[in-house]
Coordinates of C-alpha atoms and ligand atoms in Angstrom, one line a residue:
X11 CA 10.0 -15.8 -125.5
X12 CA 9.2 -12.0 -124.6
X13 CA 10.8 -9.4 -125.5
X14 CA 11.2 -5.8 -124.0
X15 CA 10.0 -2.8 -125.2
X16 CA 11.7 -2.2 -128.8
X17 CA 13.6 -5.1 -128.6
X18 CA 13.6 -6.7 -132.1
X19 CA 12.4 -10.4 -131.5
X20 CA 13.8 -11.6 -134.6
X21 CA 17.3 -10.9 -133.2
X22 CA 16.8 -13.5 -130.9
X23 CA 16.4 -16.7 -132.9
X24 CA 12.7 -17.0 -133.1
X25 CA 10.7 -18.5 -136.0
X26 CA 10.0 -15.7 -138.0
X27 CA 7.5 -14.7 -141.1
X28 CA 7.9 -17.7 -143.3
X29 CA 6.2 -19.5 -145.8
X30 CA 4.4 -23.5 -144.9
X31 CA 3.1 -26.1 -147.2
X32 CA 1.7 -29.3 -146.8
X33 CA 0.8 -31.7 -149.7
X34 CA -1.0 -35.4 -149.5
X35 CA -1.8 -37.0 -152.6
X36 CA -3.0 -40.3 -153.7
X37 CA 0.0 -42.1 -154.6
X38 CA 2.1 -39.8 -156.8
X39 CA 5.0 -38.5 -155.0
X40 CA 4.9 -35.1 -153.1
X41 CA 8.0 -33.6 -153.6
X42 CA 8.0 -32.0 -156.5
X43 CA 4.7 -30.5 -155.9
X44 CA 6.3 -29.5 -152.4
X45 CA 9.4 -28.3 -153.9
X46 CA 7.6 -26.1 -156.5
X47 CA 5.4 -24.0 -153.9
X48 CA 8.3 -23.9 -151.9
X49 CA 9.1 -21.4 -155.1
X50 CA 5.8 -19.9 -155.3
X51 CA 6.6 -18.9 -151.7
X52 CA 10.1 -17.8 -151.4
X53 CA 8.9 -14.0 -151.1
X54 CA 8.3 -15.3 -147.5
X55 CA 11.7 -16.4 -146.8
X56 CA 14.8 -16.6 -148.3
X57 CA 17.1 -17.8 -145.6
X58 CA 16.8 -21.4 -146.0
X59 CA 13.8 -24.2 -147.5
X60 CA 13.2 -27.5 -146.4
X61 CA 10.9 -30.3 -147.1
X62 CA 10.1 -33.1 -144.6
X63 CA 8.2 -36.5 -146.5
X64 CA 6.5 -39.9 -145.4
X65 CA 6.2 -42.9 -147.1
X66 CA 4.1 -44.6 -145.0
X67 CA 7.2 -46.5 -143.3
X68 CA 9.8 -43.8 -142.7
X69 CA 10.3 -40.3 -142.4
X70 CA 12.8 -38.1 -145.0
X71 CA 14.0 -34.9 -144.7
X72 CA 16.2 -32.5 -146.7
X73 CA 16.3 -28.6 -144.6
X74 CA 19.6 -26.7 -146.6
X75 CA 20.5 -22.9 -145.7
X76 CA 19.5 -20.4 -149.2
X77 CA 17.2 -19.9 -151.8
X78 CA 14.7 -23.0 -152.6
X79 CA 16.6 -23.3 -156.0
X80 CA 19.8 -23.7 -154.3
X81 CA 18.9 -25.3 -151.1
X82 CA 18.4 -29.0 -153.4
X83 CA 19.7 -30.7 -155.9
X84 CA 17.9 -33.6 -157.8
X85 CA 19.8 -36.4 -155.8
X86 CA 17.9 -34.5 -152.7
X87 CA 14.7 -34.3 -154.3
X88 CA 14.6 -38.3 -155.3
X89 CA 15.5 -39.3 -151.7
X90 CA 12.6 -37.3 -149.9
X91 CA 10.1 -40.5 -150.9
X92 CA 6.4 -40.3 -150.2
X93 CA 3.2 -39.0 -151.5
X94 CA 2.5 -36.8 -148.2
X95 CA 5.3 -33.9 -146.9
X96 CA 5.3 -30.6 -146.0
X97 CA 7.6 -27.9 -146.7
X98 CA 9.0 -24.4 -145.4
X99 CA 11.3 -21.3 -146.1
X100 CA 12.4 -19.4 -143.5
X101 CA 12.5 -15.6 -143.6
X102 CA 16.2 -13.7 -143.7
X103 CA 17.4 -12.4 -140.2
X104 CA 19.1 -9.0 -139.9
X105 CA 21.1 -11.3 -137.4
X106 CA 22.8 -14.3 -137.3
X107 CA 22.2 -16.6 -139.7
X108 CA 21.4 -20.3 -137.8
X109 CA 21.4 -23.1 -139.3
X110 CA 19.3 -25.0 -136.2
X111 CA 16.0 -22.7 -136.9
X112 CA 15.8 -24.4 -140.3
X113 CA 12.4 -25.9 -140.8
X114 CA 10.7 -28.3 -141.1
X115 CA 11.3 -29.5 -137.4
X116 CA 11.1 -33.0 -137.7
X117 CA 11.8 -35.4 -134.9
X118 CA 11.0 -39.3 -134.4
X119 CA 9.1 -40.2 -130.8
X120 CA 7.4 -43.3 -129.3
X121 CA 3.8 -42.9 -131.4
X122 CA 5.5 -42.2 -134.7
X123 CA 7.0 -39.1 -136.2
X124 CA 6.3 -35.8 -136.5
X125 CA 7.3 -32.5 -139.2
X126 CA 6.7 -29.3 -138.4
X127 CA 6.4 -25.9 -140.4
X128 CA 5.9 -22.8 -138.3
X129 CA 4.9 -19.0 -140.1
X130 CA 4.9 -16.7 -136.7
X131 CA 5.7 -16.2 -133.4
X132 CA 4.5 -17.4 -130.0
X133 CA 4.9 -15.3 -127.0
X134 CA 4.9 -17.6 -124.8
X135 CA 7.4 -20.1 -126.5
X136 CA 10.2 -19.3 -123.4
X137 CA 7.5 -20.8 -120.5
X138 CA 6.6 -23.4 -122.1
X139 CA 10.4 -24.3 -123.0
X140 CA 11.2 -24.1 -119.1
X141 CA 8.2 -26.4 -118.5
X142 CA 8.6 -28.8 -120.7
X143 CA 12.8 -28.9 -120.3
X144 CA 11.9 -29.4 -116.4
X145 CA 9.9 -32.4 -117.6
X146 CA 13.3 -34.0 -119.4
X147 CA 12.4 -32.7 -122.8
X148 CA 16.0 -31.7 -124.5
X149 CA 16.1 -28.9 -126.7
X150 CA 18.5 -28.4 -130.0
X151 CA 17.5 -24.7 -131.0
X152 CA 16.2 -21.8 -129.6
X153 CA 13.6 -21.5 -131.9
X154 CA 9.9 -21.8 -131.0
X155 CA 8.5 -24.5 -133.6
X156 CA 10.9 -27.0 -132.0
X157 CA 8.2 -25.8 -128.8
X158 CA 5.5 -26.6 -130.3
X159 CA 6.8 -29.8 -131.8
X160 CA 7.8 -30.9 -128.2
X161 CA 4.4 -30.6 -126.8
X162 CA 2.8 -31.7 -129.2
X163 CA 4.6 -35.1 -129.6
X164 CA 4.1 -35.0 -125.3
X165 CA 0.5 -35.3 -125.9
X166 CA 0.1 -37.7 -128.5
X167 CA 1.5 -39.9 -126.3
X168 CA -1.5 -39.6 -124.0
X169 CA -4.5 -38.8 -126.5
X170 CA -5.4 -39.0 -130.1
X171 CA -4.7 -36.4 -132.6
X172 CA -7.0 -34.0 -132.3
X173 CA -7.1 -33.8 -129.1
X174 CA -3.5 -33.5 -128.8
X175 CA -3.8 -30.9 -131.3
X176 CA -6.3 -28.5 -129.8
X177 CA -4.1 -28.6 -126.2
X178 CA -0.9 -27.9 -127.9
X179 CA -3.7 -24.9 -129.3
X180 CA -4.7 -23.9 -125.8
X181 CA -1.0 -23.8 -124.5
X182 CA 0.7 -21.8 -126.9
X183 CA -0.1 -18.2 -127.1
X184 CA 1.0 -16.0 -130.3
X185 CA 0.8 -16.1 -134.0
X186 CA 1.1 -19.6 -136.0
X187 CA 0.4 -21.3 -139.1
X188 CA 1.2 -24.7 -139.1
X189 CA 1.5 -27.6 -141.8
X190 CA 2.3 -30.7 -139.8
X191 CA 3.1 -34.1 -140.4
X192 CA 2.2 -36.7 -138.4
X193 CA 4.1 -39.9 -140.5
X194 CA 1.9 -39.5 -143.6
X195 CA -1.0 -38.0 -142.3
X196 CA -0.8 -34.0 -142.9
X197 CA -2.6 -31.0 -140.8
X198 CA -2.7 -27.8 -141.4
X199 CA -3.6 -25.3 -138.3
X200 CA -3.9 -21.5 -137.7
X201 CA -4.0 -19.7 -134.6
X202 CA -7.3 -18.7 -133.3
X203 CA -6.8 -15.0 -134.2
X204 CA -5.9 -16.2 -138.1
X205 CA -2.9 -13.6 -137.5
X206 CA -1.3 -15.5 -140.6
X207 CA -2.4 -16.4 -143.9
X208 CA -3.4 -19.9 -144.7
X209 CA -5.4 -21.7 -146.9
X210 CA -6.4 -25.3 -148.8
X211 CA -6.3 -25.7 -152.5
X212 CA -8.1 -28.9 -154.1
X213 CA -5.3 -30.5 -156.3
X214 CA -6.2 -32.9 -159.3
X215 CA -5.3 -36.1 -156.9
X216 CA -4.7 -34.4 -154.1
X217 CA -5.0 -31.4 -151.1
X218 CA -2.7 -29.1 -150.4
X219 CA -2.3 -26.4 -147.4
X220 CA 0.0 -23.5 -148.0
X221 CA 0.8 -19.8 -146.8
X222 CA -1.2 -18.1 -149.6
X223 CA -3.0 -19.4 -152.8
X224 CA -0.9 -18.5 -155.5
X225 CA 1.3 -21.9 -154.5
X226 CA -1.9 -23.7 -155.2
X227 CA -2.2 -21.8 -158.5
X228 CA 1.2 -22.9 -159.1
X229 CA 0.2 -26.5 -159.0
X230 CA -2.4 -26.1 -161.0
X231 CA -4.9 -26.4 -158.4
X232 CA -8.1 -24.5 -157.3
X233 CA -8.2 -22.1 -153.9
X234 CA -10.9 -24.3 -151.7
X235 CA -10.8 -22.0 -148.7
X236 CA -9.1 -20.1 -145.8
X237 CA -8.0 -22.5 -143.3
X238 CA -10.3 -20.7 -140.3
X239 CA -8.7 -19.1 -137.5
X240 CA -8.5 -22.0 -134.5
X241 CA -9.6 -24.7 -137.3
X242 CA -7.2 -27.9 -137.4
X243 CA -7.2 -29.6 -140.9
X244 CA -6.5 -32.7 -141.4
X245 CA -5.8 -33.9 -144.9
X246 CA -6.9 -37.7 -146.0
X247 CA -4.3 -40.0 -146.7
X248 CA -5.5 -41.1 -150.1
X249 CA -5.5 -37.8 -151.4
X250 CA -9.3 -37.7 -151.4
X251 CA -10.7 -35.4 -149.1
X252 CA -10.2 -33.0 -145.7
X253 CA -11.3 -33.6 -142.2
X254 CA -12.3 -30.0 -140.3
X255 CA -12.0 -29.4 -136.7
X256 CA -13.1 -26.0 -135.3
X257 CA -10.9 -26.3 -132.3
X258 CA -10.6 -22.8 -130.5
X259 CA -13.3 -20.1 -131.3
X260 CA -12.4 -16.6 -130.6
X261 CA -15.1 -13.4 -130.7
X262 CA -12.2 -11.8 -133.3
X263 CA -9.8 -12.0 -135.3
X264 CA -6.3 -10.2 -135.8
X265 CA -5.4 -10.5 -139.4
X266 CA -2.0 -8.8 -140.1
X267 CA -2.9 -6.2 -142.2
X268 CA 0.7 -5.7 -143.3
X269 CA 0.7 -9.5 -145.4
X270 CA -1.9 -7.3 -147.3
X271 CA 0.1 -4.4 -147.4
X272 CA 3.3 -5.9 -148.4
X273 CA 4.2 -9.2 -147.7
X274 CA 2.0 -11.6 -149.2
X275 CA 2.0 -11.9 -153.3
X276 CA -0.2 -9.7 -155.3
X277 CA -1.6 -12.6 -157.1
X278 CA -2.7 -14.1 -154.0
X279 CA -6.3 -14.5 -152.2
X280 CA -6.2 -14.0 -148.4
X281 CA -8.9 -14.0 -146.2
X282 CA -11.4 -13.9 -149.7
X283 CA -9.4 -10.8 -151.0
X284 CA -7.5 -10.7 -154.3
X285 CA -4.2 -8.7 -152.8
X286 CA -3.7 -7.3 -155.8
X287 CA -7.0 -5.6 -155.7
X288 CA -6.8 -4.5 -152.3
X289 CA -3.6 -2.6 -152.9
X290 CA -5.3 -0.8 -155.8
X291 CA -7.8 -0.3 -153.1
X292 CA -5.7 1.0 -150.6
X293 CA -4.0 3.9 -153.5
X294 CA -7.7 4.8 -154.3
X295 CA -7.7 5.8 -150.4
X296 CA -5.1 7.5 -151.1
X297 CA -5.6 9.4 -153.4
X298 CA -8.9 10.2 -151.8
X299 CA -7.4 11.2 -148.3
X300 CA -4.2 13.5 -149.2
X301 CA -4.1 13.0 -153.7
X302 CA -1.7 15.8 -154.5
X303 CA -2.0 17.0 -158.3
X304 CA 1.0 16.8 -160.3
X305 CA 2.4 16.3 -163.5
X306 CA 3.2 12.4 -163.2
X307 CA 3.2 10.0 -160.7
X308 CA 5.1 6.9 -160.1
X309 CA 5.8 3.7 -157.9
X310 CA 8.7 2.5 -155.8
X311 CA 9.0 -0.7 -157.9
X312 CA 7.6 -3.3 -157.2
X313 CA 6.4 -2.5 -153.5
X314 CA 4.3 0.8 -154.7
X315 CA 3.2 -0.5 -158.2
X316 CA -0.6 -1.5 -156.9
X317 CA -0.9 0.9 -154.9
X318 CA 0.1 4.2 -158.1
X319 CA -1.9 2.5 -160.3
X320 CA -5.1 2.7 -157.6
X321 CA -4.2 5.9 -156.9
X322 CA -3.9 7.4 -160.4
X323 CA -6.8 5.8 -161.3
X324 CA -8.7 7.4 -158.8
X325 CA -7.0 11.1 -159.6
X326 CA -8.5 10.5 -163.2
X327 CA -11.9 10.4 -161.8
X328 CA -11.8 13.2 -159.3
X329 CA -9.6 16.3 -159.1
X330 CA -7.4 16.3 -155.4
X331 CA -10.4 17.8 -153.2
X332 CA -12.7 15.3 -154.4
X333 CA -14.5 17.1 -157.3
X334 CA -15.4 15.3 -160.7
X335 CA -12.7 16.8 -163.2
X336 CA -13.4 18.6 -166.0
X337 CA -13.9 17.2 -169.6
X338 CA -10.1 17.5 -171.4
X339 CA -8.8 16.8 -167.7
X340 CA -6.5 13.8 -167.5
X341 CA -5.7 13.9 -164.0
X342 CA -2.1 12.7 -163.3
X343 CA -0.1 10.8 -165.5
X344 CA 0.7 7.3 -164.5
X345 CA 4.4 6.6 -165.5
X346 CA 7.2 4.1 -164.6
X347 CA 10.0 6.0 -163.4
X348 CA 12.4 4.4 -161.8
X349 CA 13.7 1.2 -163.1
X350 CA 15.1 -1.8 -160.8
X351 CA 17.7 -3.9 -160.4
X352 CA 16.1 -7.3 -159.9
X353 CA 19.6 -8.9 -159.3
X354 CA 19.9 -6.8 -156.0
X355 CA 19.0 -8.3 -153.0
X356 CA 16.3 -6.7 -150.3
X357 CA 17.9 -4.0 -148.9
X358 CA 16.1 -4.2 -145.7
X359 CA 18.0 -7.0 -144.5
X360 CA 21.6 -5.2 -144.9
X361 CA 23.1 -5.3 -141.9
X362 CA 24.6 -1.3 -141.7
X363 CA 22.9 1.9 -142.6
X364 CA 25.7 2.7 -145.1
X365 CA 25.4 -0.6 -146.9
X366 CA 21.4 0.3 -146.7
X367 CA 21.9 3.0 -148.7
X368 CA 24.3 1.7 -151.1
X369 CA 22.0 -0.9 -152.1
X370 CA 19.1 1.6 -152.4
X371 CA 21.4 3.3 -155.2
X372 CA 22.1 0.1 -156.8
X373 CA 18.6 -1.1 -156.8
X374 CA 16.6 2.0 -158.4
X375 CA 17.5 4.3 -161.2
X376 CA 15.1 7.1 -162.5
X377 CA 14.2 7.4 -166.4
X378 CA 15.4 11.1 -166.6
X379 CA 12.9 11.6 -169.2
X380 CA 9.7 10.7 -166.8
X381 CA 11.2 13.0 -164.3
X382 CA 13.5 16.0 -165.8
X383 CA 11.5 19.7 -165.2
X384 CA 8.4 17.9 -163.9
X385 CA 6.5 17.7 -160.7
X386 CA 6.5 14.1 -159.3
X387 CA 4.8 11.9 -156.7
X388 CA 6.4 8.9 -155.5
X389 CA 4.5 6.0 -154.2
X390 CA 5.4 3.2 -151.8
X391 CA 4.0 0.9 -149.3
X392 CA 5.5 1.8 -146.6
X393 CA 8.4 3.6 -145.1
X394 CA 10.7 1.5 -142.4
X395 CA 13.6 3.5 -140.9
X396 CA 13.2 6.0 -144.2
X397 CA 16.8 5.1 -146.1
X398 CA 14.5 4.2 -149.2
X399 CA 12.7 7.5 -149.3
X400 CA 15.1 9.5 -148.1
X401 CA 17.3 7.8 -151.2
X402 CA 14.6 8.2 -153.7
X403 CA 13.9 12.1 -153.0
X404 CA 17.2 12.7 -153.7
X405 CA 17.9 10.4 -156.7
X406 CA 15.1 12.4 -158.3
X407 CA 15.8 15.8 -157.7
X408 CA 19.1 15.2 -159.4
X409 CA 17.3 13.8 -162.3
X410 CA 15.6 17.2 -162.4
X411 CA 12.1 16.7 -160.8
X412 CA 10.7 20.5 -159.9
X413 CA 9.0 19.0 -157.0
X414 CA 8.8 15.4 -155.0
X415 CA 5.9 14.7 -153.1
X416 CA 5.8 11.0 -151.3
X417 CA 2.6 9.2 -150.6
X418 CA 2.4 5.9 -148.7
X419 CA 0.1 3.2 -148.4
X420 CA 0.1 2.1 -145.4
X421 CA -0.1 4.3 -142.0
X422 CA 3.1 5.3 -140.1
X423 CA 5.0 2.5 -138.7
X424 CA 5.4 2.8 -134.9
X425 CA 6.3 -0.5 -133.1
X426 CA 7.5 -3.5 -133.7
X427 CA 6.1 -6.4 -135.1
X428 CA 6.4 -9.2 -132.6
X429 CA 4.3 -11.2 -134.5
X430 CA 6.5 -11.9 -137.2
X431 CA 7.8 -9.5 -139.4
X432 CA 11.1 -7.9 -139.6
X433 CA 9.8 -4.9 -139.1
X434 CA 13.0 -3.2 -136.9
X435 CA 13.5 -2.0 -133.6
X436 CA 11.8 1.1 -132.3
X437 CA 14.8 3.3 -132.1
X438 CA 15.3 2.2 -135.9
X439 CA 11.7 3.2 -136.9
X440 CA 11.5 6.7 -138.3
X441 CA 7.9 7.0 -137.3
X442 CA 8.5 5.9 -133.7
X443 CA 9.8 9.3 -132.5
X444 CA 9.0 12.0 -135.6
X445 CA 5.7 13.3 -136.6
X446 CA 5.0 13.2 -140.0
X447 CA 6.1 16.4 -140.4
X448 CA 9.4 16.1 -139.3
X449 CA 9.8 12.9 -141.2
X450 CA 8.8 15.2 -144.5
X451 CA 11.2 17.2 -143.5
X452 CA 13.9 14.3 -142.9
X453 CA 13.4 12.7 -146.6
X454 CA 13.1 16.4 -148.1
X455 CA 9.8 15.5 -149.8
X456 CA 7.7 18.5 -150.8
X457 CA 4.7 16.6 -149.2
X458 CA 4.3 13.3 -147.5
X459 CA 1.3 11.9 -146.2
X460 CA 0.1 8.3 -145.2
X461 CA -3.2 6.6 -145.0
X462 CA -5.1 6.1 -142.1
X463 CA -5.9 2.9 -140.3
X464 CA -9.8 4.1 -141.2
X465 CA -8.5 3.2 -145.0
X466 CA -7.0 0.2 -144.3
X467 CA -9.8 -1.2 -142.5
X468 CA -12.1 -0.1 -145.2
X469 CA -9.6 -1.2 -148.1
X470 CA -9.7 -4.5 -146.5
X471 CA -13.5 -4.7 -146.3
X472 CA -13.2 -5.7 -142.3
X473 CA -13.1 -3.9 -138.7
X474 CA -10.2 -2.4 -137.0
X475 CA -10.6 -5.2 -134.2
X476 CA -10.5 -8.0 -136.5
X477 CA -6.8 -6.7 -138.0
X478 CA -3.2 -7.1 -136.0
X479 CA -2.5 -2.9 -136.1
X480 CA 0.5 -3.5 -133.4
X481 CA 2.5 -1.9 -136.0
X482 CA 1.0 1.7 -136.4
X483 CA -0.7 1.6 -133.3
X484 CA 1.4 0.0 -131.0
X485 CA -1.4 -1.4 -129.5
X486 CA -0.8 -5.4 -129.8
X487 CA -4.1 -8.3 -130.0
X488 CA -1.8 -10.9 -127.8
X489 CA -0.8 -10.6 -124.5
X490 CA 3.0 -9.6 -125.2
X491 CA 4.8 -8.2 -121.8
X492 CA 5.5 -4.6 -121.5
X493 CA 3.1 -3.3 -124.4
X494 CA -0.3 -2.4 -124.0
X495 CA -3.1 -4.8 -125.9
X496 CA -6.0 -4.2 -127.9
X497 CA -8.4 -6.5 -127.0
X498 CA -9.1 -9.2 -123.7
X499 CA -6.3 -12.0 -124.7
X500 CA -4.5 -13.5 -121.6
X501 CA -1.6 -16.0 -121.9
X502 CA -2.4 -19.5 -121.0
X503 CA -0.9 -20.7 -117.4
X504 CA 2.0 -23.0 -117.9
X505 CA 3.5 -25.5 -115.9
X506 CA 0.7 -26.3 -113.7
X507 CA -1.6 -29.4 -114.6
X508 CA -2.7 -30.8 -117.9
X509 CA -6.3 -29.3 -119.3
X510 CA -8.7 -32.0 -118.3
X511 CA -8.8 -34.3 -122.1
X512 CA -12.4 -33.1 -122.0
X513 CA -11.8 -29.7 -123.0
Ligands
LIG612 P1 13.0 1.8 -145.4 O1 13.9 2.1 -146.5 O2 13.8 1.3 -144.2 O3 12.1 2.9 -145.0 O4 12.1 0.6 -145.8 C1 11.0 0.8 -146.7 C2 11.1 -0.1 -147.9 O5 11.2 -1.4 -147.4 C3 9.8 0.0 -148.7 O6 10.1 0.0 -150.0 C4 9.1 -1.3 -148.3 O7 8.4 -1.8 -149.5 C5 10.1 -2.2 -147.8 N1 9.7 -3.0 -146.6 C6 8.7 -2.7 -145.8 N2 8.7 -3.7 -144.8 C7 9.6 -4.6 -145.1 C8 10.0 -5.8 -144.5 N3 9.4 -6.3 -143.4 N4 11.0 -6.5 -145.0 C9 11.6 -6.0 -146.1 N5 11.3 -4.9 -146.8 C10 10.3 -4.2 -146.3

């Protein structure tokens, strides 16, 4: 599907940022393991879980709307038989909630059956719908996995796996990382830009493929490697090995820096980078690029806590414009401040600005004593349509902070993220018409400043062309109608004949 200029793609029943797992293992059954990365992953989506299994003879599935620990109960969990399956939680909408973009896909077709988990978004998902429903193919959602699923079980009708892998690959155009199941053999595959995170972990009789390595951690397993960007994986069926397939090659790559930013688990290791470590990173820029000296300073919890403690550790080396402080000179005081509500929900996903707020209000409290007749910075990841900081300013200066200065880790947000993440429409993002200036003046900080896309490149050791910026540049590394790309990417012709088999 494409979307207009500003239009918010997740609005319109795509597949959305999401977490994937696949397990095969050598004769113990996969569910459990399934179901407990499933919980190791639920940061990626909270709007429904599923697991799809094979038991060599017959395919199970259980796909429930809510949270992983709600979505099943044991009685599920005991009929999903097999020891290879794959699982998936799908990320909350701001929209409608629909039942029918529940993953995995799974369908049943001539040469077998197939499960599908999808984390991203093609662009291209509404031609190749038209081409394939003008070839009889019937469609039960709106969603673009079901797409993929589709034309995928079209060519293995014609060709062997791989092969009916890597032109499913060369049709669709967009962001995906896949765990498949083909009966009880299980792939895992990332789009030749690696937009998303994926990666195999060696289990003790077993593989697994899942969204980021701290599922793999949870299973006691060890972090092999990143699936590649355009690599198929195909796990063994006995559990034993991995079969590697480079099947697309692309000059770059368009990680999304904002999994590092934000999404993805601090604990976790994407793309050969401890998350954690690069948020600490990424608040050493910080500090270095626009530190501001005062008497404490404090995260947004738990969104800024990497990134405060980077920066103060950096402000205890070096005084604001970069000289070595003095002996007796602490820097800035690193201090929890504002306590949260773990029982509240995200607030992002509220559906009106005045519930936004509320929910801010709910969710974070200062400790007056942190805050009362002192000079504060606040740090956060990122700012979205502002309610948060806006909020936060406030909260604190009727606590009694002297002054409120905001610093954010990331650079301004700009565009959308058609790639993805709920990231709100342009007309929604505070960045997308204000300069920083006026957005200071919006959230009444006494300072704001963000890092720049330099940092970020440098935090995560890479190039700007390698990283997905669409966000703060609105500059996108697919071919997405009506925005302006950042790099030669064309979308695939649909609809005319087959690539040759010999591709
Ligand atoms: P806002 O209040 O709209 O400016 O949103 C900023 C807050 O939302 C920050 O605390 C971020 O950590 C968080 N945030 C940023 N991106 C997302 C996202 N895609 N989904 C949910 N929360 C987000």
């Amino acid at each position: 599907m494409t979307h207009g200029r500003g239009e918010n793609p997740q609005r319109t029943g795509m597949t959305e940022k999401c977490g994937v797992v696949g397990v095969s293992l050598d004769g113990r059954e996969a569910t459990r393991p399934l179901y407990y990365a499933l919980y190791a992953l639920q940061h990626r989506g909270q709007e429904s879980a599923g697991i799809v299994t094979h038991d060599g003879f017959q395919q199970h599935s259980h796909v429930e709307m809510g949270l992983v620990g709600d979505a099943f109960d044991p009685s599920d969990l005991e009929g999903l038989a097999g020891a290879a399956g794959i699982g998936h939680v799908r990320y909350p909408t701001a929209g409608s909630v629909d039942s029918s973009c529940a993953q995995p896909f799974s369908v049943s077709f001539k040469s077998g059956s197939l499960g599908l988990s999808h984390n991203g978004n093609l662009v291209n998902a509404e031609e190749i719908r038209d081409d394939l429903a003008g070839k009889g193919h019937a469609f039960t959602s709106d969603g673009d996995t079901e797409v993929i699923a589709h034309d995928l079980a079209r060519n293995l009708l014609e060709e062997d796996l791989v092969r009916a892998v890597k032109h499913t690959m060369q049709r669709i155009h967009g962001s995906y990382s896949l765990t498949i199941s083909h009966d009880d053999t299980i792939l895992g595959v990332r789009d030749p830009q690696g937009n998303r995170p994926l990666c195999i972990g060696k289990l003790e009789d077993g593989y697994v493929i899942a969204s980021e390595s701290a599922a793999i951690d949870t299973l006691d397993g060890e972090l092999v490697r990143d699936v590649r960007p355009g690599e198929l994986v195909v796990l063994h069926d006995d559990g034993q090995g991995f079969d590697s397939y480079q099947l697309i090659e692309r000059e770059r790559t368009a990680h999304c820096f904002f999994e590092h930013v934000y999404f993805a688990r601090p604990d976790s290791v994407i793309d050969e980078e401890l998350v954690y470590e690069v948020r600490r990173g990424l608040g050493r820029k910080l500090w270095e690029e626009s530190g501001v000296e005062t008497d404490v300073v404090m995260p947004v919890p738990d969104s800024g806590r990497a990134f405060a403690s980077g920066y103060a550790d950096a402000a205890d080396e070096t005084t604001a414009d970069g000289q070595a402080r003095a002996e007796g000179d602490d820097g800035v005081e690193f201090a929890e401040g504002l306590m949260k509500n773990r029982y509240v929900g995200r607030t992002f996903i509220m559906p009106t600005q005045d519930e936004r707020e509320r929910a801010v209000r709910l969710k974070l409290n200062p400790i007056k004593s942190t805050v009362e007749g002192k000079t504060v910075t606040i740090i956060d990841d990122s700012i979205v349509r502002g309610t948060t900081s806006r909020q936060l300013v406030s909260l604190l200066r009727d606590s009694g902070a002297k002054e409120v200065h905001m610093r954010i880790g990331a650079p301004p947000i700009v565009a959308p993220c058609y790639m993805g993440i709920d990231m709100a429409s342009r007309e929604e993002l505070i960045a997308a018409g204000n300069s920083t200036e006026e957005i200071r003046e919006e959230i009444s900080a006494d300072s704001l400043a963000y890092l720049s896309t330099d940092a970020v490149a440098e935090a995560l050791k890479t190039d700007h062309e390698d990283l997905c910026l669409g966000c703060v540049t609105g500059e996108y590394p697919y071919d997405i109608e009506g925005e302006p790309t950042d790099r030669k990417v064309t979308r695939p012709e649909i609809g005319g004949s087959r690539v040759s088999a010999d591709d």
